[in-house]
mmCIF file of C-alpha atoms in Angstrom:
data_model
loop_
_atom_site.group_PDB
_atom_site.id
_atom_site.type_symbol
_atom_site.label_atom_id
_atom_site.label_comp_id
_atom_site.label_asym_id
_atom_site.label_seq_id
_atom_site.Cartn_x
_atom_site.Cartn_y
_atom_site.Cartn_z
ATOM 1 C CA MET N 1 53.879 127.954 155.978
ATOM 2 C CA SER N 2 55.673 126.496 158.856
ATOM 3 C CA VAL N 3 54.659 123.087 160.047
ATOM 4 C CA LEU N 4 55.681 124.073 163.475
ATOM 5 C CA THR N 5 52.616 125.940 163.699
ATOM 6 C CA LEU N 6 49.952 123.337 162.473
ATOM 7 C CA LYS N 7 48.551 120.091 164.187
ATOM 8 C CA GLY N 8 46.547 117.273 163.131
ATOM 9 C CA PRO N 9 45.462 116.776 159.777
ATOM 10 C CA ARG N 10 46.648 120.029 158.477
ATOM 11 C CA TRP N 11 50.095 119.121 159.497
ATOM 12 C CA VAL N 12 49.897 115.917 157.805
ATOM 13 C CA THR N 13 48.670 117.590 154.486
ATOM 14 C CA VAL N 14 51.582 120.077 154.430
ATOM 15 C CA ARG N 15 54.190 117.290 155.061
ATOM 16 C CA GLN N 16 52.286 115.336 152.454
ATOM 17 C CA HIS N 17 52.920 118.016 149.889
ATOM 18 C CA ARG N 18 55.633 120.192 150.998
ATOM 19 C CA ARG N 19 57.166 119.595 147.811
ATOM 20 C CA ALA N 20 54.557 121.075 145.687
ATOM 21 C CA LEU N 21 53.925 123.942 148.327
ATOM 22 C CA TRP N 22 57.817 124.819 147.953
ATOM 23 C CA ALA N 23 57.336 124.934 144.331
ATOM 24 C CA LEU N 24 55.260 128.039 144.394
ATOM 25 C CA PRO N 25 57.933 130.349 146.213
ATOM 26 C CA ALA N 26 60.200 128.844 143.795
ATOM 27 C CA ALA N 27 58.345 129.906 140.711
ATOM 28 C CA VAL N 28 57.530 133.143 142.398
ATOM 29 C CA ALA N 29 61.347 133.707 143.007
ATOM 30 C CA ALA N 30 62.337 132.512 139.295
ATOM 31 C CA SER N 31 59.596 134.679 137.795
ATOM 32 C CA LEU N 32 60.682 137.583 139.697
ATOM 33 C CA GLY N 33 64.357 136.839 138.477
ATOM 34 C CA VAL N 34 63.235 136.687 134.729
ATOM 35 C CA VAL N 35 61.010 139.910 134.993
ATOM 36 C CA VAL N 36 63.841 141.928 136.594
ATOM 37 C CA ALA N 37 66.135 140.533 133.816
ATOM 38 C CA LEU N 38 63.746 141.816 130.976
ATOM 39 C CA ARG N 39 63.213 144.856 132.572
ATOM 40 C CA TRP N 40 67.160 145.330 132.505
ATOM 41 C CA TRP N 41 67.504 144.614 129.024
ATOM 42 C CA ALA N 42 64.640 146.820 128.069
ATOM 43 C CA GLY N 43 66.021 149.725 129.663
ATOM 44 C CA ASN N 44 69.594 149.178 128.740
ATOM 45 C CA PRO N 45 70.922 151.298 125.312
ATOM 46 C CA ALA N 46 73.032 148.342 124.614
ATOM 47 C CA GLY N 47 69.855 145.902 124.304
ATOM 48 C CA LEU N 48 66.779 146.252 122.580
ATOM 49 C CA LEU N 49 64.181 148.987 123.698
ATOM 50 C CA TRP N 50 61.106 147.961 125.490
ATOM 51 C CA ASN N 51 58.595 149.811 123.022
ATOM 52 C CA VAL N 52 59.962 147.452 119.935
ATOM 53 C CA PRO N 53 56.992 145.376 119.244
ATOM 54 C CA ASP N 54 58.692 142.108 119.297
ATOM 55 C CA GLY N 55 60.979 143.268 122.419
ATOM 56 C CA PRO N 56 61.674 140.348 125.008
ATOM 57 C CA LEU N 57 60.182 142.335 127.696
ATOM 58 C CA ARG N 58 56.752 142.334 125.258
ATOM 59 C CA VAL N 59 56.875 139.138 124.335
ATOM 60 C CA GLY N 60 57.709 137.539 127.593
ATOM 61 C CA MET N 61 54.884 139.183 129.341
ATOM 62 C CA GLU N 62 52.367 138.279 126.617
ATOM 63 C CA TYR N 63 53.157 134.781 127.564
ATOM 64 C CA ALA N 64 53.107 135.317 131.155
ATOM 65 C CA GLY N 65 49.632 136.662 130.849
ATOM 66 C CA MET N 66 48.171 133.948 129.181
ATOM 67 C CA ALA N 67 50.371 131.252 131.469
ATOM 68 C CA MET N 68 48.495 132.962 134.468
ATOM 69 C CA LEU N 69 44.910 132.178 133.236
ATOM 70 C CA PHE N 70 45.939 128.481 133.717
ATOM 71 C CA LEU N 71 46.881 128.842 137.055
ATOM 72 C CA PRO N 72 43.516 127.969 138.448
ATOM 73 C CA LEU N 73 43.312 124.919 136.257
ATOM 74 C CA LEU N 74 46.499 123.651 137.612
ATOM 75 C CA LEU N 75 45.963 124.083 141.416
ATOM 76 C CA GLY N 76 42.281 122.379 140.841
ATOM 77 C CA ALA N 77 43.863 119.349 139.338
ATOM 78 C CA PHE N 78 46.234 119.355 141.933
ATOM 79 C CA VAL N 79 43.614 119.426 144.752
ATOM 80 C CA ALA N 80 41.789 117.135 142.747
ATOM 81 C CA GLY N 81 44.216 114.353 141.954
ATOM 82 C CA PRO N 82 47.088 114.167 144.350
ATOM 83 C CA MET N 83 45.403 115.663 147.374
ATOM 84 C CA VAL N 84 42.059 114.043 147.387
ATOM 85 C CA ALA N 85 41.289 111.323 144.549
ATOM 86 C CA ARG N 86 44.750 109.652 144.803
ATOM 87 C CA GLU N 87 44.015 109.081 148.585
ATOM 88 C CA LEU N 88 40.649 108.252 147.972
ATOM 89 C CA GLU N 89 41.772 105.675 145.209
ATOM 90 C CA SER N 90 44.567 104.131 146.795
ATOM 91 C CA GLY N 91 42.757 103.790 150.371
ATOM 92 C CA THR N 92 45.301 105.819 152.291
ATOM 93 C CA TYR N 93 42.656 108.467 153.508
ATOM 94 C CA ARG N 94 41.632 105.499 155.795
ATOM 95 C CA LEU N 95 44.824 105.971 157.890
ATOM 96 C CA ALA N 96 43.931 109.391 158.527
ATOM 97 C CA LEU N 97 40.692 108.622 159.906
ATOM 98 C CA THR N 98 42.263 106.281 162.483
ATOM 99 C CA GLN N 99 44.332 109.141 163.858
ATOM 100 C CA SER N 100 41.181 110.696 165.631
ATOM 101 C CA ALA N 101 40.532 112.781 162.700
ATOM 102 C CA THR N 102 37.024 113.202 161.428
ATOM 103 C CA PRO N 103 36.093 113.031 157.449
ATOM 104 C CA ARG N 104 35.331 116.572 157.516
ATOM 105 C CA ALA N 105 38.846 117.250 159.234
ATOM 106 C CA TRP N 106 40.595 115.222 156.567
ATOM 107 C CA LEU N 107 38.870 117.180 153.615
ATOM 108 C CA ALA N 108 38.944 120.742 155.577
ATOM 109 C CA SER N 109 42.769 120.444 156.108
ATOM 110 C CA LYS N 110 43.091 119.784 152.311
ATOM 111 C CA ILE N 111 40.976 122.636 151.255
ATOM 112 C CA THR N 112 42.337 125.093 154.006
ATOM 113 C CA VAL N 113 46.205 124.390 153.062
ATOM 114 C CA ALA N 114 45.465 124.580 149.138
ATOM 115 C CA GLY N 115 43.378 127.639 149.530
ATOM 116 C CA VAL N 116 46.377 129.492 151.625
ATOM 117 C CA ALA N 117 48.710 128.568 148.898
ATOM 118 C CA ALA N 118 46.600 129.662 146.191
ATOM 119 C CA VAL N 119 45.866 132.964 147.422
ATOM 120 C CA ALA N 120 49.615 133.666 148.507
ATOM 121 C CA GLY N 121 50.684 132.165 145.370
ATOM 122 C CA SER N 122 48.545 133.888 142.936
ATOM 123 C CA ALA N 123 48.807 137.301 144.738
ATOM 124 C CA ALA N 124 52.751 136.910 144.591
ATOM 125 C CA LEU N 125 52.751 135.910 141.254
ATOM 126 C CA ALA N 126 50.345 139.037 140.139
ATOM 127 C CA GLY N 127 52.673 141.269 142.004
ATOM 128 C CA VAL N 128 55.485 140.142 139.550
ATOM 129 C CA TYR N 129 53.641 140.415 136.680
ATOM 130 C CA ARG N 130 52.576 144.090 137.218
ATOM 131 C CA LEU N 131 56.128 144.586 137.647
ATOM 132 C CA GLY N 132 56.854 143.918 134.283
ATOM 133 C CA TRP N 133 53.622 144.984 132.707
ATOM 134 C CA ALA N 134 54.126 148.583 134.060
ATOM 135 C CA PRO N 135 56.262 149.984 131.078
ATOM 136 C CA LEU N 136 53.787 148.366 128.880
ATOM 137 C CA GLU N 137 50.955 149.595 130.348
ATOM 138 C CA GLY N 138 48.251 150.799 127.630
ATOM 139 C CA THR N 139 50.137 149.706 124.735
ATOM 140 C CA TYR N 140 48.773 146.722 122.249
ATOM 141 C CA ARG N 141 47.667 143.822 124.365
ATOM 142 C CA PHE N 142 48.398 145.404 127.608
ATOM 143 C CA SER N 143 45.375 147.692 128.544
ATOM 144 C CA TRP N 144 42.922 147.337 131.278
ATOM 145 C CA ALA N 145 40.420 145.321 129.356
ATOM 146 C CA ASP N 146 42.542 142.604 127.398
ATOM 147 C CA ARG N 147 42.862 138.889 128.416
ATOM 148 C CA GLY N 148 45.683 138.793 130.886
ATOM 149 C CA PRO N 149 46.066 141.889 132.419
ATOM 150 C CA TYR N 150 42.387 142.113 133.101
ATOM 151 C CA GLU N 151 42.616 139.286 135.032
ATOM 152 C CA VAL N 152 45.917 139.070 136.903
ATOM 153 C CA LEU N 153 46.161 143.058 137.637
ATOM 154 C CA GLY N 154 42.769 142.936 139.747
ATOM 155 C CA THR N 155 41.178 140.218 142.235
ATOM 156 C CA VAL N 156 39.485 137.989 139.982
ATOM 157 C CA LEU N 157 42.496 135.611 139.499
ATOM 158 C CA VAL N 158 42.481 134.981 143.163
ATOM 159 C CA ALA N 159 38.861 134.192 143.126
ATOM 160 C CA TYR N 160 39.054 131.886 140.237
ATOM 161 C CA CYS N 161 41.732 130.084 142.015
ATOM 162 C CA LEU N 162 40.046 129.527 144.945
ATOM 163 C CA LEU N 163 37.273 128.242 142.643
ATOM 164 C CA GLY N 164 39.397 125.907 141.287
ATOM 165 C CA VAL N 165 40.387 124.312 144.695
ATOM 166 C CA ALA N 166 36.841 123.950 145.439
ATOM 167 C CA VAL N 167 36.060 122.123 142.302
ATOM 168 C CA GLY N 168 38.828 120.198 143.119
ATOM 169 C CA ALA N 169 37.743 118.980 146.393
ATOM 170 C CA LEU N 170 34.174 118.229 144.818
ATOM 171 C CA VAL N 171 35.156 116.224 141.584
ATOM 172 C CA GLY N 172 38.333 114.681 143.274
ATOM 173 C CA GLN N 173 35.685 112.754 145.695
ATOM 174 C CA LEU N 174 33.037 112.305 142.832
ATOM 175 C CA VAL N 175 35.572 110.890 140.265
ATOM 176 C CA ARG N 176 37.921 109.216 142.687
ATOM 177 C CA ARG N 177 40.762 108.532 139.946
ATOM 178 C CA THR N 178 43.609 110.574 139.785
ATOM 179 C CA LEU N 179 44.162 111.218 136.417
ATOM 180 C CA ALA N 180 40.603 111.777 135.553
ATOM 181 C CA ALA N 181 39.465 113.711 138.346
ATOM 182 C CA MET N 182 42.643 116.054 137.318
ATOM 183 C CA ALA N 183 41.195 116.632 133.939
ATOM 184 C CA ALA N 184 37.933 117.028 134.824
ATOM 185 C CA THR N 185 38.238 119.742 137.288
ATOM 186 C CA GLY N 186 40.728 121.287 134.693
ATOM 187 C CA LEU N 187 37.910 121.011 132.234
ATOM 188 C CA VAL N 188 35.206 122.270 134.469
ATOM 189 C CA THR N 189 37.217 125.316 135.777
ATOM 190 C CA GLY N 190 38.183 126.562 132.397
ATOM 191 C CA LEU N 191 34.702 126.288 131.075
ATOM 192 C CA VAL N 192 33.756 128.470 133.948
ATOM 193 C CA MET N 193 36.376 130.927 133.323
ATOM 194 C CA ALA N 194 35.484 131.123 129.444
ATOM 195 C CA LEU N 195 31.686 131.337 130.379
ATOM 196 C CA LEU N 196 32.035 134.437 132.793
ATOM 197 C CA GLY N 197 34.916 135.756 130.723
ATOM 198 C CA ALA N 198 32.317 135.857 127.632
ATOM 199 C CA LEU N 199 29.800 137.609 129.816
ATOM 200 C CA ARG N 200 31.999 139.946 131.840
ATOM 201 C CA TRP N 201 31.253 143.016 129.739
ATOM 202 C CA SER N 202 27.494 142.590 129.943
ATOM 203 C CA ILE N 203 27.701 143.366 133.717
ATOM 204 C CA LEU N 204 27.548 146.869 133.281
ATOM 205 C CA PRO N 205 25.575 149.101 130.569
ATOM 206 C CA VAL N 206 28.021 150.272 127.785
ATOM 207 C CA ARG N 207 27.896 154.355 127.551
ATOM 208 C CA THR N 208 26.958 155.579 123.924
ATOM 209 C CA LEU N 209 28.714 158.474 121.889
ATOM 210 C CA THR N 210 26.693 159.722 118.499
ATOM 211 C CA ALA N 211 27.948 161.897 115.818
ATOM 212 C CA SER N 212 25.308 163.458 113.397
ATOM 213 C CA GLY N 213 25.990 163.110 109.588
ATOM 214 C CA VAL N 214 27.521 160.399 108.012
ATOM 215 C CA GLY N 215 30.433 162.216 106.194
ATOM 216 C CA ASN N 216 31.255 163.513 110.016
ATOM 217 C CA GLY N 217 33.111 160.306 110.431
ATOM 218 C CA VAL N 218 32.830 157.853 113.463
ATOM 219 C CA PRO N 219 32.798 159.344 117.037
ATOM 220 C CA MET N 220 35.923 158.435 119.110
ATOM 221 C CA PRO N 221 36.022 157.589 122.539
ATOM 222 C CA PRO N 222 38.542 158.451 125.354
ATOM 223 C CA GLY N 223 41.856 156.560 124.054
ATOM 224 C CA ASP N 224 41.640 153.970 127.060
ATOM 225 C CA SER N 225 38.051 152.742 126.545
ATOM 226 C CA LEU N 226 37.158 149.354 125.452
ATOM 227 C CA MET N 227 34.856 149.688 122.300
ATOM 228 C CA MET N 228 32.086 147.188 122.214
ATOM 229 C CA ASP N 229 30.205 148.003 118.989
ATOM 230 C CA THR N 230 29.701 150.804 116.329
ATOM 231 C CA GLY N 231 27.670 151.368 113.310
ATOM 232 C CA LEU N 232 25.014 153.682 111.860
ATOM 233 C CA VAL N 233 21.908 155.108 113.548
ATOM 234 C CA THR N 234 18.821 156.009 111.764
ATOM 235 C CA ALA N 235 16.638 159.586 112.354
ATOM 236 C CA SER N 236 14.169 156.964 114.325
ATOM 237 C CA GLY N 237 16.532 155.965 116.335
ATOM 238 C CA GLY N 238 17.174 152.277 114.995
ATOM 239 C CA ARG N 239 20.812 150.701 114.660
ATOM 240 C CA LEU N 240 22.374 149.578 111.319
ATOM 241 C CA PRO N 241 25.586 147.617 110.753
ATOM 242 C CA GLU N 242 28.588 149.789 110.091
ATOM 243 C CA TRP N 243 28.860 148.354 106.463
ATOM 244 C CA THR N 244 25.243 149.041 105.360
ATOM 245 C CA CYS N 245 26.025 152.304 103.466
ATOM 246 C CA PHE N 246 29.009 150.799 101.673
ATOM 247 C CA ALA N 247 27.022 147.783 100.426
ATOM 248 C CA ARG N 248 24.561 149.922 98.634
ATOM 249 C CA SER N 249 26.701 153.065 97.632
ATOM 250 C CA GLY N 250 30.374 151.821 97.690
ATOM 251 C CA SER N 251 31.001 154.780 100.098
ATOM 252 C CA LEU N 252 31.155 155.071 103.751
ATOM 253 C CA ARG N 253 30.297 158.731 103.254
ATOM 254 C CA ALA N 254 27.359 158.705 100.992
ATOM 255 C CA CYS N 255 24.091 156.676 102.104
ATOM 256 C CA PRO N 256 20.815 156.152 100.086
ATOM 257 C CA GLU N 257 18.039 158.208 101.382
ATOM 258 C CA ASP N 258 15.625 155.232 101.849
ATOM 259 C CA LEU N 259 17.857 154.173 104.808
ATOM 260 C CA ASN N 260 17.294 157.372 106.838
ATOM 261 C CA VAL N 261 20.630 156.908 108.249
ATOM 262 C CA ALA N 262 21.432 160.321 110.643
ATOM 263 C CA GLY N 263 24.568 159.461 112.083
ATOM 264 C CA TRP N 264 27.090 157.367 113.863
ATOM 265 C CA TYR N 265 27.111 155.614 117.306
ATOM 266 C CA VAL N 266 29.973 153.687 119.044
ATOM 267 C CA ASP N 267 29.177 151.714 122.432
ATOM 268 C CA TYR N 268 32.257 151.604 124.951
ATOM 269 C CA HIS N 269 33.167 150.644 128.122
ATOM 270 C CA PRO N 270 35.146 153.382 130.039
ATOM 271 C CA ALA N 271 38.477 152.550 132.021
ATOM 272 C CA ALA N 272 36.304 153.569 134.937
ATOM 273 C CA HIS N 273 34.216 150.276 134.626
ATOM 274 C CA TYR N 274 37.603 148.459 135.276
ATOM 275 C CA TRP N 275 37.100 147.771 139.127
ATOM 276 C CA PRO N 276 33.257 147.665 139.492
ATOM 277 C CA THR N 277 33.433 144.893 136.625
ATOM 278 C CA GLN N 278 36.248 143.449 138.781
ATOM 279 C CA SER N 279 34.390 143.471 142.136
ATOM 280 C CA ILE N 280 31.184 142.370 140.455
ATOM 281 C CA GLU N 281 32.793 139.256 138.607
ATOM 282 C CA THR N 282 34.885 138.492 141.834
ATOM 283 C CA ALA N 283 31.655 138.381 143.922
ATOM 284 C CA VAL N 284 30.142 135.832 141.657
ATOM 285 C CA VAL N 285 33.293 133.539 141.497
ATOM 286 C CA LEU N 286 33.504 133.752 145.219
ATOM 287 C CA ALA N 287 29.873 132.628 145.468
ATOM 288 C CA LEU N 288 30.293 129.964 143.050
ATOM 289 C CA ALA N 289 33.265 128.725 144.856
ATOM 290 C CA ALA N 290 31.132 128.698 148.222
ATOM 291 C CA LEU N 291 28.674 126.735 146.835
ATOM 292 C CA VAL N 292 30.868 124.117 145.314
ATOM 293 C CA LEU N 293 32.493 123.802 148.846
ATOM 294 C CA TRP N 294 29.110 123.185 150.370
ATOM 295 C CA ALA N 295 28.514 120.442 147.408
ATOM 296 C CA ALA N 296 31.794 119.096 148.728
ATOM 297 C CA PHE N 297 31.043 118.528 152.142
ATOM 298 C CA ALA N 298 27.459 117.340 151.369
ATOM 299 C CA VAL N 299 29.148 114.525 149.218
ATOM 300 C CA LEU N 300 31.283 113.660 151.999
ATOM 301 C CA ARG N 301 28.656 113.328 154.905
ATOM 302 C CA ALA N 302 26.691 111.076 152.479
ATOM 303 C CA ARG N 303 29.648 108.853 152.053
ATOM 304 C CA HIS N 304 30.700 108.765 155.826
ATOM 305 C CA ARG N 305 27.116 108.381 157.482
#
């Protein structure tokens, strides 16, 4: 972001936090270098093969996927602490208000700069992650539904980063203490991510496969599916846990007649559910971010009437 094209509060914000803003492209460049090196090593006949379970590429990308989930928390904490709460705590924001800048313009400049950096940085890091993930696609812990690949390869990571920015702008004003605001923002953003992550596979209805007869075994959905539940189905359509027959008869292939078991069922999400789930979750997160931003400006108006 060039300061030559910015004016007023946005120019001041970029100047104040230019080191942090430069840290994002530096992180992207460093990540790209590491991923390229790991992929070269994985494909080098003299080195370790990339499909070795404990190979360097696999281990590195597992850590990278988990680290990317903390990006919204870090961005939100930075907005809440250094960008908003620290200026309110020290009183330096009053200087901006004496330079023909309204309180609304002061806060909007923080949110605009942080939002642009969040979108650009998260999208660039996601592109680097995809480069390292490609050789591992579909393997253990690298399927479309796994934590890490699910968020980073779609649109929800960018949405969560914007939510972190919005939460930081609100919490920074409410708490007005740098460290406390950073901790509170990280906690709130993390709780929202955990809650929506727990609910995401309830957004779309599962598909169900059934197999008649206990001895025929569990029906298998397509290999790239996300299995949600499996068990026994009775002749009346009821469901029983998969261990019910074994608990009574000691065998998975023989059931007591009084259970009236007709066969097996499997609930699953096909890979085709990935983008619809992503789109709905992204829309929910962006709606939450918009609501939090409205609350942030409402708090600002209430304190500067």
